[in-house]
XYZ file of C-alpha atoms in Angstrom:
196
model
C -19.714 -15.466 37.975
C -23.219 -16.732 38.456
C -25.777 -14.501 36.844
C -28.464 -13.721 39.385
C -30.617 -12.061 36.743
C -31.451 -15.332 34.934
C -34.623 -15.872 36.934
C -36.062 -12.637 35.524
C -37.480 -11.555 38.886
C -37.379 -7.795 39.383
C -36.219 -6.371 42.680
C -39.343 -5.920 44.811
C -39.979 -2.359 45.944
C -38.682 -1.471 49.383
C -41.539 -0.095 51.506
C -41.505 1.492 54.922
C -42.906 -0.684 57.736
C -46.689 -0.534 57.863
C -46.771 1.264 61.233
C -44.709 4.151 59.771
C -47.040 4.341 56.772
C -50.052 4.344 59.144
C -48.575 7.193 61.204
C -47.977 9.211 58.039
C -51.530 8.515 56.802
C -53.117 9.635 60.091
C -51.040 12.809 60.235
C -51.897 13.670 56.630
C -55.623 13.098 57.269
C -55.662 15.142 60.492
C -54.291 18.144 58.565
C -57.062 17.808 55.975
C -59.699 17.591 58.721
C -58.240 20.688 60.393
C -58.527 22.667 57.139
C -62.102 21.475 56.590
C -63.276 22.344 60.098
C -61.513 25.697 60.291
C -63.435 26.964 57.267
C -66.886 25.907 58.563
C -67.057 26.483 62.272
C -66.933 29.357 64.694
C -65.483 27.263 67.536
C -61.664 27.246 67.440
C -61.498 25.346 70.742
C -63.511 22.481 69.235
C -61.174 22.406 66.245
C -58.113 22.279 68.509
C -59.553 19.455 70.631
C -60.533 17.353 67.592
C -57.125 17.858 65.962
C -55.313 16.967 69.198
C -57.378 13.795 69.640
C -56.762 12.671 66.067
C -53.034 13.316 66.430
C -52.884 11.504 69.775
C -54.775 8.447 68.536
C -52.662 8.273 65.382
C -49.353 8.662 67.193
C -50.115 6.268 70.054
C -51.749 3.707 67.752
C -48.879 3.743 65.265
C -46.242 3.656 68.027
C -47.782 0.643 69.791
C -48.788 -1.217 66.641
C -45.544 -3.257 66.441
C -46.476 -4.745 69.826
C -49.732 -6.122 68.407
C -48.017 -8.343 65.841
C -44.918 -10.480 66.302
C -41.622 -9.429 64.731
C -40.692 -10.789 61.319
C -39.579 -14.391 61.095
C -35.884 -15.139 61.514
C -33.876 -15.798 58.348
C -34.504 -19.185 56.789
C -30.927 -19.886 55.750
C -28.206 -18.588 58.083
C -24.640 -19.310 57.016
C -23.617 -21.300 53.976
C -27.242 -22.242 53.326
C -27.834 -18.688 52.069
C -25.240 -18.885 49.299
C -26.773 -17.878 45.976
C -30.232 -17.255 47.411
C -32.479 -14.189 47.314
C -31.923 -11.972 50.401
C -35.531 -10.781 50.515
C -37.152 -14.210 50.144
C -34.837 -15.673 52.770
C -35.493 -12.904 55.322
C -31.919 -11.644 55.412
C -32.943 -8.015 54.852
C -34.384 -7.853 58.389
C -31.001 -7.068 59.965
C -29.220 -5.864 56.825
C -26.960 -2.824 56.974
C -25.708 -0.842 53.986
C -22.467 0.747 52.850
C -22.715 3.292 50.052
C -20.277 6.146 49.444
C -21.814 9.604 49.171
C -19.369 10.886 46.536
C -18.368 9.520 43.129
C -21.228 7.024 43.097
C -23.307 7.882 40.001
C -25.281 4.614 39.960
C -25.993 4.677 43.736
C -24.052 1.444 44.225
C -24.437 -0.298 47.596
C -23.145 -3.326 49.419
C -25.635 -4.821 51.883
C -24.549 -7.062 54.756
C -26.581 -9.346 57.026
C -24.669 -10.385 60.129
C -27.295 -12.949 61.099
C -27.233 -14.630 57.690
C -23.478 -14.165 57.253
C -23.942 -12.834 53.717
C -23.435 -9.802 51.485
C -25.107 -8.746 48.251
C -24.736 -5.839 45.887
C -27.446 -3.392 44.892
C -27.577 -0.739 42.193
C -30.288 1.912 42.577
C -29.790 4.328 39.670
C -28.940 2.180 36.685
C -30.867 1.386 33.519
C -31.895 -1.885 31.859
C -28.852 -4.007 30.914
C -26.534 -2.306 33.437
C -24.747 -4.899 35.561
C -23.974 -5.190 39.252
C -21.545 -7.696 40.702
C -20.161 -8.602 44.099
C -16.980 -10.605 44.773
C -15.948 -11.799 48.230
C -12.171 -12.162 48.718
C -11.501 -15.880 48.957
C -15.183 -16.594 48.378
C -17.885 -16.539 45.763
C -19.040 -13.975 43.247
C -22.540 -12.982 42.143
C -23.821 -10.684 39.424
C -27.124 -9.468 38.025
C -28.431 -7.344 35.158
C -31.174 -4.771 35.462
C -34.109 -6.197 33.499
C -36.365 -3.155 33.760
C -36.619 -0.152 36.032
C -33.533 1.397 37.588
C -32.557 -0.924 40.419
C -31.405 -4.492 40.940
C -29.653 -6.578 43.567
C -27.518 -9.694 43.336
C -28.097 -12.979 45.079
C -26.229 -13.494 48.350
C -22.585 -14.440 48.790
C -21.502 -15.999 52.090
C -18.896 -14.192 54.213
C -17.019 -14.910 57.427
C -17.031 -12.636 60.481
C -14.092 -10.652 59.042
C -14.377 -10.187 55.296
C -13.387 -8.047 52.354
C -15.623 -7.701 49.300
C -15.801 -5.673 46.102
C -19.040 -4.493 44.536
C -18.997 -3.108 40.986
C -21.403 -1.323 38.667
C -20.892 -1.638 34.916
C -22.885 0.448 32.445
C -24.216 -1.367 29.406
C -27.218 0.774 28.503
C -26.762 3.741 26.134
C -28.045 6.154 28.791
C -25.553 4.969 31.414
C -22.622 4.818 28.991
C -23.022 8.570 28.455
C -22.858 9.345 32.175
C -20.439 6.978 33.906
C -17.903 4.183 33.478
C -17.448 0.916 35.348
C -16.444 1.513 38.939
C -16.014 -0.593 42.056
C -16.169 -0.107 45.802
C -14.069 -2.152 48.217
C -15.770 -2.893 51.521
C -14.708 -4.629 54.738
C -16.626 -5.787 57.796
C -15.410 -2.800 59.860
C -16.925 -0.091 57.622
C -19.363 2.442 59.160
C -22.474 0.489 58.088
C -25.886 2.174 58.157
C -29.144 0.474 58.998
């Protein structure tokens, strides 16, 4: 298996789209303004109007913001050109869906799938440094990565066909993980109930 962790690059943090963060910021600030005004004024109608206007501007502005900027660029490497590449750098996370079982998944193991890129990659979200994640496509390639620091890591991409079967595994190597769980794998096919 190719070791995707050799480049030493940590998994970049996953952030909500900026328009969702802006909506949250405006709503949080309007609540603070409401509390400030309600303690200093005798005009509840004024307070209600100001709060409504702030909420309206924040909601409408955040909802229409995606129309102001074009959508993200299409993936750079659809198909076999994505093999062994980073899913984030190549833009394959834009349409990625995830399969992760809710039970018996102590390391929060996931398999991510991009239909547009025709690839899968594994991700571990609750591991520790030196824990390993690997993905193997039936009849195809395999990728693996070690957590360098932090608790999460993803593998490089492995190309799949329209109908595929893959196995993603988490293997504890750190002393903290060895106390809590043993190596386990999840088998996934293209017809799983994927979540965006």
